[in-house]
Amino acid sequence: MRELTEKIILLFLCSTLLFGRSDFIAPVASLLTAIVCTSLMQAFDNRIFHYILASAFILACFRAETLIIFLPVIVYDLCRKRLPVMLAAAALPPVVHFFETGDLRLPGSVIIFSVIAAAVEMLDSRVSALTHDLNATRDNAVEHNNRLKHINSQLLEAQDREVHMATLKERNRIAREIHDNVGHMLTRTILQMGALKIINKDPELNESIDSVKDTLDEAMNSIRRSVHDLHDDSVDLIAETEKALLPLREKFEVVFDRDISDKFSGKVKYCFIAIVKECVNNTLKHSNGSKVRLSVLEHPAMYTLTFSDNGKCSAPEENGIGLINMRERVEALGGNINITAGDGFKIFVSIMKSDLSEERR
């Protein structure tokens, strides 16, 4: 667009040299010829064609005086196409015209406009080069900034993962300590209270012993629930699933989609991890596909797991130990499992949260 604007300005400047001429046809024909030549120079990117077209225009200038007037437009194109030999040849028509007529006004004006055209083109090329360098620098800076953001995000994610794993290990350690120490001490105390009740000969103490024993039983149940909750929270579903998928990544393109909360049920975690491991084993043994997709999602009312590959296979054996184990695990939590084969192998598992709540009650 900038090149077209500059050529229009040059054509206007050159046209001012036509003022005062009585003839009309020759100037208009020269203007149209210049427009056609400069358009062809811009339209075709062929160096030989540029040489031929520029040579024809320069030779025509020796026969038509009015063509010399529009020579600066061609000089602009020659500068843009980097044709120094033709630039030197373009200086001949004004010089020859001066020696033939002895009039310096027209040749001088053409030479001045030609110098202006060359200067404008050089300045425009310089601006274009600087603009290109500026855009390249900006793009590199944006790319570098995005790369740094991505690296920083990965570092923060790795740091959060390390903190999360350390927290889970500490929870597991606390649960183990409570189970091994406090749990065993309470169990021993409950047994001792039972033995004390048996050997007690005073009926008045039985009620007190029963009360203490009931309190210890309640404390034991509370500790057992707390230990289970701590242990369930110490299991990282994503980390365990990623670990289970590692053997597949050597032979398959693996896509793992997940969207779960921190309140994901511990029982469902164990169920899903076991199902994923079984699916991985079956895929490695039987699948002839190239891509595996696993999706673990938590919805407002249910948990879902979808495992599929793009291989061709027959219907699985319903009595297979692996499939039976998966069905039993899912049904134990009140869920449903659907297995399809043929155009790819797919397992879909859904477990309602309400079923888990009823089981806890």
mmCIF file of C-alpha atoms in Angstrom:
data_model
loop_
_atom_site.group_PDB
_atom_site.id
_atom_site.type_symbol
_atom_site.label_atom_id
_atom_site.label_comp_id
_atom_site.label_asym_id
_atom_site.label_seq_id
_atom_site.Cartn_x
_atom_site.Cartn_y
_atom_site.Cartn_z
ATOM 1 C CA MET A 1 0.000 0.000 0.000
ATOM 2 C CA ARG A 2 2.838 2.372 0.819
ATOM 3 C CA GLU A 3 4.517 1.579 -2.525
ATOM 4 C CA LEU A 4 1.329 2.404 -4.443
ATOM 5 C CA THR A 5 0.957 5.709 -2.584
ATOM 6 C CA GLU A 6 4.537 6.700 -3.356
ATOM 7 C CA LYS A 7 4.083 5.904 -7.065
ATOM 8 C CA ILE A 8 0.904 7.975 -7.240
ATOM 9 C CA ILE A 9 2.759 10.923 -5.699
ATOM 10 C CA LEU A 10 5.608 10.496 -8.217
ATOM 11 C CA LEU A 11 3.149 10.378 -11.118
ATOM 12 C CA PHE A 12 1.544 13.566 -9.866
ATOM 13 C CA LEU A 13 4.940 15.332 -9.565
ATOM 14 C CA CYS A 14 5.928 14.203 -13.041
ATOM 15 C CA SER A 15 2.565 15.323 -14.433
ATOM 16 C CA THR A 16 3.297 18.888 -13.303
ATOM 17 C CA LEU A 17 5.953 19.017 -16.036
ATOM 18 C CA LEU A 18 3.141 18.723 -18.618
ATOM 19 C CA PHE A 19 1.594 22.059 -17.705
ATOM 20 C CA GLY A 20 1.681 24.561 -20.547
ATOM 21 C CA ARG A 21 1.805 21.974 -23.342
ATOM 22 C CA SER A 22 -0.654 22.489 -26.173
ATOM 23 C CA ASP A 23 -0.866 18.864 -27.312
ATOM 24 C CA PHE A 24 -2.979 16.378 -25.353
ATOM 25 C CA ILE A 25 -2.672 12.952 -26.919
ATOM 26 C CA ALA A 26 1.078 12.411 -26.439
ATOM 27 C CA PRO A 27 1.144 13.310 -22.707
ATOM 28 C CA VAL A 28 -1.883 11.086 -21.955
ATOM 29 C CA ALA A 29 -0.358 8.200 -23.934
ATOM 30 C CA SER A 30 2.941 8.655 -22.073
ATOM 31 C CA LEU A 31 1.146 8.686 -18.711
ATOM 32 C CA LEU A 32 -0.749 5.488 -19.547
ATOM 33 C CA THR A 33 2.448 3.850 -20.811
ATOM 34 C CA ALA A 34 4.244 4.707 -17.576
ATOM 35 C CA ILE A 35 1.347 3.334 -15.500
ATOM 36 C CA VAL A 36 1.296 0.082 -17.514
ATOM 37 C CA CYS A 37 5.069 -0.366 -17.232
ATOM 38 C CA THR A 38 5.233 0.275 -13.499
ATOM 39 C CA SER A 39 2.240 -2.049 -12.929
ATOM 40 C CA LEU A 40 3.924 -4.833 -14.908
ATOM 41 C CA MET A 41 7.172 -4.301 -12.983
ATOM 42 C CA GLN A 42 5.277 -4.787 -9.737
ATOM 43 C CA ALA A 43 3.085 -7.662 -10.914
ATOM 44 C CA PHE A 44 5.802 -9.970 -12.304
ATOM 45 C CA ASP A 45 8.739 -11.014 -10.151
ATOM 46 C CA ASN A 46 11.081 -12.014 -12.983
ATOM 47 C CA ARG A 47 14.467 -10.317 -13.287
ATOM 48 C CA ILE A 48 14.850 -10.905 -17.031
ATOM 49 C CA PHE A 49 11.372 -9.491 -17.651
ATOM 50 C CA HIS A 50 12.305 -6.429 -15.614
ATOM 51 C CA TYR A 51 15.417 -5.884 -17.738
ATOM 52 C CA ILE A 52 13.455 -6.203 -20.987
ATOM 53 C CA LEU A 53 10.606 -3.905 -19.864
ATOM 54 C CA ALA A 54 12.938 -1.215 -18.486
ATOM 55 C CA SER A 55 15.109 -1.336 -21.610
ATOM 56 C CA ALA A 56 12.047 -0.931 -23.838
ATOM 57 C CA PHE A 57 10.831 2.076 -21.857
ATOM 58 C CA ILE A 58 14.281 3.756 -21.866
ATOM 59 C CA LEU A 59 14.664 3.222 -25.637
ATOM 60 C CA ALA A 60 11.181 4.633 -26.203
ATOM 61 C CA CYS A 61 12.231 7.776 -24.312
ATOM 62 C CA PHE A 62 14.666 8.600 -27.151
ATOM 63 C CA ARG A 63 11.719 8.719 -29.579
ATOM 64 C CA ALA A 64 9.064 10.345 -27.364
ATOM 65 C CA GLU A 65 9.957 13.401 -25.334
ATOM 66 C CA THR A 66 6.911 13.105 -23.069
ATOM 67 C CA LEU A 67 7.992 9.646 -21.909
ATOM 68 C CA ILE A 68 11.115 11.201 -20.361
ATOM 69 C CA ILE A 69 8.807 13.130 -18.018
ATOM 70 C CA PHE A 70 7.658 9.874 -16.356
ATOM 71 C CA LEU A 71 11.123 8.331 -16.159
ATOM 72 C CA PRO A 72 11.342 8.899 -12.333
ATOM 73 C CA VAL A 73 8.522 6.373 -11.823
ATOM 74 C CA ILE A 74 10.557 3.728 -13.653
ATOM 75 C CA VAL A 75 13.652 4.777 -11.653
ATOM 76 C CA TYR A 76 11.665 4.066 -8.478
ATOM 77 C CA ASP A 77 10.925 0.517 -9.728
ATOM 78 C CA LEU A 78 14.543 -0.038 -10.779
ATOM 79 C CA CYS A 79 15.728 0.941 -7.315
ATOM 80 C CA ARG A 80 13.191 -1.410 -5.705
ATOM 81 C CA LYS A 81 14.197 -4.304 -7.984
ATOM 82 C CA ARG A 82 17.905 -3.569 -7.401
ATOM 83 C CA LEU A 83 18.913 -3.119 -11.067
ATOM 84 C CA PRO A 84 21.933 -0.735 -10.964
ATOM 85 C CA VAL A 85 22.839 -1.241 -14.645
ATOM 86 C CA MET A 86 19.397 -0.108 -15.758
ATOM 87 C CA LEU A 87 19.580 2.861 -13.353
ATOM 88 C CA ALA A 88 22.703 4.043 -15.154
ATOM 89 C CA ALA A 89 20.952 3.571 -18.506
ATOM 90 C CA ALA A 90 17.942 5.580 -17.280
ATOM 91 C CA ALA A 91 20.183 8.673 -16.995
ATOM 92 C CA LEU A 92 20.889 8.669 -20.765
ATOM 93 C CA PRO A 93 17.539 10.006 -22.135
ATOM 94 C CA PRO A 94 17.612 13.305 -20.119
ATOM 95 C CA VAL A 95 21.304 13.835 -20.961
ATOM 96 C CA VAL A 96 20.768 13.188 -24.678
ATOM 97 C CA HIS A 97 17.713 15.468 -24.674
ATOM 98 C CA PHE A 98 19.779 18.253 -23.114
ATOM 99 C CA PHE A 99 22.523 17.990 -25.751
ATOM 100 C CA GLU A 100 19.946 17.905 -28.555
ATOM 101 C CA THR A 101 17.845 20.877 -27.407
ATOM 102 C CA GLY A 102 20.188 22.839 -25.166
ATOM 103 C CA ASP A 103 17.251 23.275 -22.747
ATOM 104 C CA LEU A 104 18.080 22.222 -19.168
ATOM 105 C CA ARG A 105 14.616 22.699 -17.635
ATOM 106 C CA LEU A 106 13.046 19.364 -18.591
ATOM 107 C CA PRO A 107 16.172 17.185 -18.137
ATOM 108 C CA GLY A 108 17.027 18.942 -14.872
ATOM 109 C CA SER A 109 13.524 18.437 -13.472
ATOM 110 C CA VAL A 110 13.498 14.769 -14.520
ATOM 111 C CA ILE A 111 16.885 14.166 -12.904
ATOM 112 C CA ILE A 112 15.777 15.891 -9.675
ATOM 113 C CA PHE A 113 12.566 13.859 -9.556
ATOM 114 C CA SER A 114 14.567 10.699 -10.279
ATOM 115 C CA VAL A 115 16.892 11.451 -7.360
ATOM 116 C CA ILE A 116 13.819 12.034 -5.174
ATOM 117 C CA ALA A 117 12.311 8.729 -6.374
ATOM 118 C CA ALA A 118 15.538 6.856 -5.566
ATOM 119 C CA ALA A 119 15.803 8.505 -2.143
ATOM 120 C CA VAL A 120 12.159 7.726 -1.339
ATOM 121 C CA GLU A 121 12.610 4.087 -2.346
ATOM 122 C CA MET A 122 15.784 3.714 -0.295
ATOM 123 C CA LEU A 123 14.099 5.309 2.715
ATOM 124 C CA ASP A 124 11.051 3.084 2.244
ATOM 125 C CA SER A 125 13.237 -0.035 2.000
ATOM 126 C CA ARG A 126 15.074 0.999 5.128
ATOM 127 C CA VAL A 127 11.792 1.565 6.988
ATOM 128 C CA SER A 128 10.506 -1.817 5.781
ATOM 129 C CA ALA A 129 13.707 -3.545 6.934
ATOM 130 C CA LEU A 130 13.546 -1.841 10.327
ATOM 131 C CA THR A 131 9.853 -2.699 10.640
ATOM 132 C CA HIS A 132 10.607 -6.322 9.776
ATOM 133 C CA ASP A 133 13.432 -6.434 12.332
ATOM 134 C CA LEU A 134 11.212 -4.772 14.924
ATOM 135 C CA ASN A 135 8.407 -7.284 14.317
ATOM 136 C CA ALA A 136 10.875 -10.162 14.451
ATOM 137 C CA THR A 137 12.333 -8.829 17.701
ATOM 138 C CA ARG A 138 8.861 -8.365 19.136
ATOM 139 C CA ASP A 139 7.791 -11.859 18.089
ATOM 140 C CA ASN A 140 10.974 -13.342 19.549
ATOM 141 C CA ALA A 141 10.406 -11.413 22.763
ATOM 142 C CA VAL A 142 6.796 -12.606 22.979
ATOM 143 C CA GLU A 143 7.841 -16.185 22.243
ATOM 144 C CA HIS A 144 10.650 -15.976 24.797
ATOM 145 C CA ASN A 145 8.270 -14.480 27.360
ATOM 146 C CA ASN A 146 5.703 -17.207 26.724
ATOM 147 C CA ARG A 147 8.418 -19.839 27.014
ATOM 148 C CA LEU A 148 9.557 -18.335 30.324
ATOM 149 C CA LYS A 149 5.961 -18.266 31.560
ATOM 150 C CA HIS A 150 5.546 -21.897 30.572
ATOM 151 C CA ILE A 151 8.789 -22.875 32.316
ATOM 152 C CA ASN A 152 7.803 -20.862 35.378
ATOM 153 C CA SER A 153 4.389 -22.527 35.385
ATOM 154 C CA GLN A 154 6.039 -25.943 35.171
ATOM 155 C CA LEU A 155 8.373 -25.053 38.040
ATOM 156 C CA LEU A 156 5.481 -23.841 40.188
ATOM 157 C CA GLU A 157 3.507 -26.952 39.316
ATOM 158 C CA ALA A 158 6.470 -29.164 40.198
ATOM 159 C CA GLN A 159 6.935 -27.242 43.438
ATOM 160 C CA ASP A 160 3.255 -27.632 44.299
ATOM 161 C CA ARG A 161 3.484 -31.300 43.437
ATOM 162 C CA GLU A 162 6.475 -31.750 45.754
ATOM 163 C CA VAL A 163 4.646 -29.972 48.571
ATOM 164 C CA HIS A 164 1.539 -32.042 47.897
ATOM 165 C CA MET A 165 3.490 -35.310 47.883
ATOM 166 C CA ALA A 166 5.275 -34.323 51.112
ATOM 167 C CA THR A 167 1.889 -33.564 52.687
ATOM 168 C CA LEU A 168 0.515 -36.920 51.584
ATOM 169 C CA LYS A 169 3.557 -38.751 52.957
ATOM 170 C CA GLU A 170 3.170 -36.958 56.275
ATOM 171 C CA ARG A 171 -0.530 -37.866 56.414
ATOM 172 C CA ASN A 172 0.349 -41.475 55.699
ATOM 173 C CA ARG A 173 2.997 -41.430 58.416
ATOM 174 C CA ILE A 174 0.577 -39.951 60.953
ATOM 175 C CA ALA A 175 -2.074 -42.525 60.033
ATOM 176 C CA ARG A 176 0.466 -45.326 60.437
ATOM 177 C CA GLU A 177 1.635 -43.958 63.798
ATOM 178 C CA ILE A 178 -1.921 -43.692 65.104
ATOM 179 C CA HIS A 179 -2.741 -47.174 63.880
ATOM 180 C CA ASP A 180 0.408 -48.793 65.235
ATOM 181 C CA ASN A 181 0.557 -46.989 68.577
ATOM 182 C CA VAL A 182 -2.707 -45.467 69.734
ATOM 183 C CA GLY A 183 -4.839 -48.086 67.991
ATOM 184 C CA HIS A 184 -2.955 -50.986 69.543
ATOM 185 C CA MET A 185 -3.015 -49.357 72.973
ATOM 186 C CA LEU A 186 -6.777 -48.829 72.804
ATOM 187 C CA THR A 187 -7.286 -52.394 71.579
ATOM 188 C CA ARG A 188 -5.244 -53.724 74.483
ATOM 189 C CA THR A 189 -7.174 -51.540 76.929
ATOM 190 C CA ILE A 190 -10.520 -52.744 75.550
ATOM 191 C CA LEU A 191 -9.414 -56.351 75.958
ATOM 192 C CA GLN A 192 -8.262 -55.615 79.489
ATOM 193 C CA MET A 193 -11.630 -54.041 80.315
ATOM 194 C CA GLY A 194 -13.360 -57.152 78.968
ATOM 195 C CA ALA A 195 -11.159 -59.378 81.087
ATOM 196 C CA LEU A 196 -11.725 -57.133 84.116
ATOM 197 C CA LYS A 197 -15.461 -57.450 83.702
ATOM 198 C CA ILE A 198 -15.185 -61.242 83.614
ATOM 199 C CA ILE A 199 -13.151 -61.514 86.813
ATOM 200 C CA ASN A 200 -15.060 -58.748 88.608
ATOM 201 C CA LYS A 201 -17.092 -60.106 91.541
ATOM 202 C CA ASP A 202 -18.750 -56.807 92.473
ATOM 203 C CA PRO A 203 -22.017 -56.320 90.498
ATOM 204 C CA GLU A 204 -21.983 -52.601 91.288
ATOM 205 C CA LEU A 205 -18.821 -52.129 89.213
ATOM 206 C CA ASN A 206 -20.203 -53.796 86.082
ATOM 207 C CA GLU A 207 -22.099 -50.698 85.004
ATOM 208 C CA SER A 208 -18.982 -48.536 85.340
ATOM 209 C CA ILE A 209 -16.874 -51.085 83.487
ATOM 210 C CA ASP A 210 -19.438 -51.239 80.651
ATOM 211 C CA SER A 211 -19.480 -47.444 80.441
ATOM 212 C CA VAL A 212 -15.689 -47.272 80.205
ATOM 213 C CA LYS A 213 -15.648 -50.090 77.642
ATOM 214 C CA ASP A 214 -18.298 -48.333 75.511
ATOM 215 C CA THR A 215 -16.287 -45.099 75.635
ATOM 216 C CA LEU A 216 -13.154 -46.963 74.553
ATOM 217 C CA ASP A 217 -15.066 -48.668 71.737
ATOM 218 C CA GLU A 218 -16.346 -45.304 70.530
ATOM 219 C CA ALA A 219 -12.839 -43.836 70.723
ATOM 220 C CA MET A 220 -11.493 -46.833 68.802
ATOM 221 C CA ASN A 221 -14.106 -46.428 66.057
ATOM 222 C CA SER A 222 -13.390 -42.709 65.820
ATOM 223 C CA ILE A 223 -9.661 -43.326 65.518
ATOM 224 C CA ARG A 224 -10.271 -46.050 62.923
ATOM 225 C CA ARG A 225 -12.366 -43.639 60.805
ATOM 226 C CA SER A 226 -9.736 -40.918 61.153
ATOM 227 C CA VAL A 227 -6.952 -43.301 60.145
ATOM 228 C CA HIS A 228 -8.917 -44.443 57.111
ATOM 229 C CA ASP A 229 -9.624 -40.849 56.099
ATOM 230 C CA LEU A 230 -5.969 -39.893 56.487
ATOM 231 C CA HIS A 231 -4.863 -42.922 54.524
ATOM 232 C CA ASP A 232 -7.406 -42.250 51.770
ATOM 233 C CA ASP A 233 -6.259 -38.638 51.524
ATOM 234 C CA SER A 234 -2.640 -39.779 51.314
ATOM 235 C CA VAL A 235 -3.379 -41.593 48.024
ATOM 236 C CA ASP A 236 -2.747 -39.301 45.050
ATOM 237 C CA LEU A 237 -5.108 -40.526 42.331
ATOM 238 C CA ILE A 238 -3.426 -38.524 39.567
ATOM 239 C CA ALA A 239 0.100 -39.594 40.519
ATOM 240 C CA GLU A 240 -0.868 -43.252 40.863
ATOM 241 C CA THR A 241 -2.740 -43.166 37.551
ATOM 242 C CA GLU A 242 0.197 -41.539 35.765
ATOM 243 C CA LYS A 243 2.477 -44.215 37.194
ATOM 244 C CA ALA A 244 0.130 -46.951 35.981
ATOM 245 C CA LEU A 245 0.048 -45.416 32.477
ATOM 246 C CA LEU A 246 3.840 -45.310 32.087
ATOM 247 C CA PRO A 247 4.153 -48.753 30.378
ATOM 248 C CA LEU A 248 1.592 -47.662 27.770
ATOM 249 C CA ARG A 249 3.474 -44.505 26.802
ATOM 250 C CA GLU A 250 6.283 -46.577 25.286
ATOM 251 C CA LYS A 251 3.966 -48.079 22.618
ATOM 252 C CA PHE A 252 0.874 -45.857 22.488
ATOM 253 C CA GLU A 253 -0.088 -42.230 22.271
ATOM 254 C CA VAL A 254 -1.709 -41.680 25.673
ATOM 255 C CA VAL A 255 -4.191 -38.892 26.430
ATOM 256 C CA PHE A 256 -5.140 -38.482 30.091
ATOM 257 C CA ASP A 257 -8.041 -36.116 30.837
ATOM 258 C CA ARG A 258 -8.944 -35.427 34.443
ATOM 259 C CA ASP A 259 -11.109 -33.029 36.416
ATOM 260 C CA ILE A 260 -11.373 -33.953 40.079
ATOM 261 C CA SER A 261 -11.570 -32.108 43.413
ATOM 262 C CA ASP A 262 -9.669 -32.540 46.662
ATOM 263 C CA LYS A 263 -12.747 -34.261 48.142
ATOM 264 C CA PHE A 264 -12.554 -37.233 45.785
ATOM 265 C CA SER A 265 -13.795 -40.378 47.567
ATOM 266 C CA GLY A 266 -11.013 -42.635 48.866
ATOM 267 C CA LYS A 267 -12.901 -45.823 47.987
ATOM 268 C CA VAL A 268 -13.432 -44.612 44.441
ATOM 269 C CA LYS A 269 -9.711 -43.812 44.214
ATOM 270 C CA TYR A 270 -8.746 -47.396 44.992
ATOM 271 C CA CYS A 271 -11.395 -48.700 42.596
ATOM 272 C CA PHE A 272 -10.309 -46.466 39.709
ATOM 273 C CA ILE A 273 -6.596 -47.162 40.229
ATOM 274 C CA ALA A 274 -7.225 -50.913 40.180
ATOM 275 C CA ILE A 275 -9.353 -50.605 37.022
ATOM 276 C CA VAL A 276 -6.706 -48.505 35.255
ATOM 277 C CA LYS A 277 -3.990 -51.045 36.086
ATOM 278 C CA GLU A 278 -6.138 -53.889 34.751
ATOM 279 C CA CYS A 279 -6.934 -51.902 31.583
ATOM 280 C CA VAL A 280 -3.247 -51.164 31.048
ATOM 281 C CA ASN A 281 -2.360 -54.850 31.319
ATOM 282 C CA ASN A 282 -5.132 -55.869 28.899
ATOM 283 C CA THR A 283 -4.145 -53.167 26.421
ATOM 284 C CA LEU A 284 -0.501 -54.216 26.413
ATOM 285 C CA LYS A 285 -1.478 -57.865 25.884
ATOM 286 C CA HIS A 286 -4.314 -57.622 23.382
ATOM 287 C CA SER A 287 -4.626 -54.178 21.746
ATOM 288 C CA ASN A 288 -3.365 -53.551 18.202
ATOM 289 C CA GLY A 289 -4.202 -49.846 18.328
ATOM 290 C CA SER A 290 -1.979 -46.796 18.523
ATOM 291 C CA LYS A 291 -3.839 -44.402 20.810
ATOM 292 C CA VAL A 292 -5.278 -44.704 24.310
ATOM 293 C CA ARG A 293 -7.522 -42.176 26.032
ATOM 294 C CA LEU A 294 -8.289 -42.153 29.764
ATOM 295 C CA SER A 295 -10.773 -39.790 31.333
ATOM 296 C CA VAL A 296 -11.360 -39.458 35.092
ATOM 297 C CA LEU A 297 -14.025 -36.888 35.920
ATOM 298 C CA GLU A 298 -15.923 -35.776 38.994
ATOM 299 C CA HIS A 299 -19.448 -34.556 38.291
ATOM 300 C CA PRO A 300 -21.847 -32.954 40.784
ATOM 301 C CA ALA A 301 -23.647 -36.269 41.327
ATOM 302 C CA MET A 302 -21.207 -38.974 40.230
ATOM 303 C CA TYR A 303 -17.666 -40.095 39.444
ATOM 304 C CA THR A 304 -16.875 -41.438 35.961
ATOM 305 C CA LEU A 305 -13.957 -43.259 34.374
ATOM 306 C CA THR A 306 -13.603 -43.890 30.640
ATOM 307 C CA PHE A 307 -10.780 -45.982 29.149
ATOM 308 C CA SER A 308 -10.636 -46.578 25.389
ATOM 309 C CA ASP A 309 -8.255 -47.399 22.554
ATOM 310 C CA ASN A 310 -8.541 -47.296 18.755
ATOM 311 C CA GLY A 311 -7.611 -50.920 18.106
ATOM 312 C CA LYS A 312 -9.692 -53.596 16.406
ATOM 313 C CA CYS A 313 -10.660 -56.411 18.752
ATOM 314 C CA SER A 314 -13.341 -58.991 19.425
ATOM 315 C CA ALA A 315 -15.714 -58.961 22.372
ATOM 316 C CA PRO A 316 -13.884 -59.675 25.669
ATOM 317 C CA GLU A 317 -14.494 -62.817 27.672
ATOM 318 C CA GLU A 318 -17.159 -62.081 30.262
ATOM 319 C CA ASN A 319 -15.684 -64.725 32.559
ATOM 320 C CA GLY A 320 -12.178 -63.299 32.465
ATOM 321 C CA ILE A 321 -10.687 -62.794 35.925
ATOM 322 C CA GLY A 322 -9.729 -59.177 35.192
ATOM 323 C CA LEU A 323 -13.211 -58.164 34.016
ATOM 324 C CA ILE A 324 -14.850 -60.015 36.897
ATOM 325 C CA ASN A 325 -12.656 -58.175 39.398
ATOM 326 C CA MET A 326 -13.484 -54.834 37.821
ATOM 327 C CA ARG A 327 -17.230 -55.547 37.908
ATOM 328 C CA GLU A 328 -17.078 -56.648 41.543
ATOM 329 C CA ARG A 329 -15.151 -53.537 42.572
ATOM 330 C CA VAL A 330 -17.621 -51.215 40.851
ATOM 331 C CA GLU A 331 -20.735 -53.066 42.018
ATOM 332 C CA ALA A 332 -19.413 -53.053 45.608
ATOM 333 C CA LEU A 333 -19.662 -49.243 45.466
ATOM 334 C CA GLY A 334 -23.106 -49.319 43.858
ATOM 335 C CA GLY A 335 -21.791 -48.273 40.450
ATOM 336 C CA ASN A 336 -22.212 -49.433 36.883
ATOM 337 C CA ILE A 337 -19.630 -50.629 34.360
ATOM 338 C CA ASN A 338 -20.147 -50.913 30.614
ATOM 339 C CA ILE A 339 -17.623 -52.703 28.347
ATOM 340 C CA THR A 340 -17.803 -52.529 24.536
ATOM 341 C CA ALA A 341 -15.476 -53.843 21.824
ATOM 342 C CA GLY A 342 -15.194 -53.980 18.052
ATOM 343 C CA ASP A 343 -14.321 -50.582 16.646
ATOM 344 C CA GLY A 344 -12.002 -49.896 19.549
ATOM 345 C CA PHE A 345 -12.148 -51.191 23.142
ATOM 346 C CA LYS A 346 -13.968 -49.023 25.688
ATOM 347 C CA ILE A 347 -14.756 -49.279 29.392
ATOM 348 C CA PHE A 348 -17.107 -46.791 31.033
ATOM 349 C CA VAL A 349 -17.562 -46.704 34.819
ATOM 350 C CA SER A 350 -19.994 -44.521 36.744
ATOM 351 C CA ILE A 351 -20.410 -44.382 40.542
ATOM 352 C CA MET A 352 -23.110 -42.232 42.109
ATOM 353 C CA LYS A 353 -22.098 -40.116 45.087
ATOM 354 C CA SER A 354 -25.440 -40.813 46.741
ATOM 355 C CA ASP A 355 -24.652 -44.538 46.833
ATOM 356 C CA LEU A 356 -21.411 -43.817 48.671
ATOM 357 C CA SER A 357 -23.238 -41.592 51.172
ATOM 358 C CA GLU A 358 -25.787 -44.332 51.890
ATOM 359 C CA GLU A 359 -22.950 -46.845 52.327
ATOM 360 C CA ARG A 360 -21.286 -44.576 54.918
ATOM 361 C CA ARG A 361 -24.530 -44.318 56.850
#
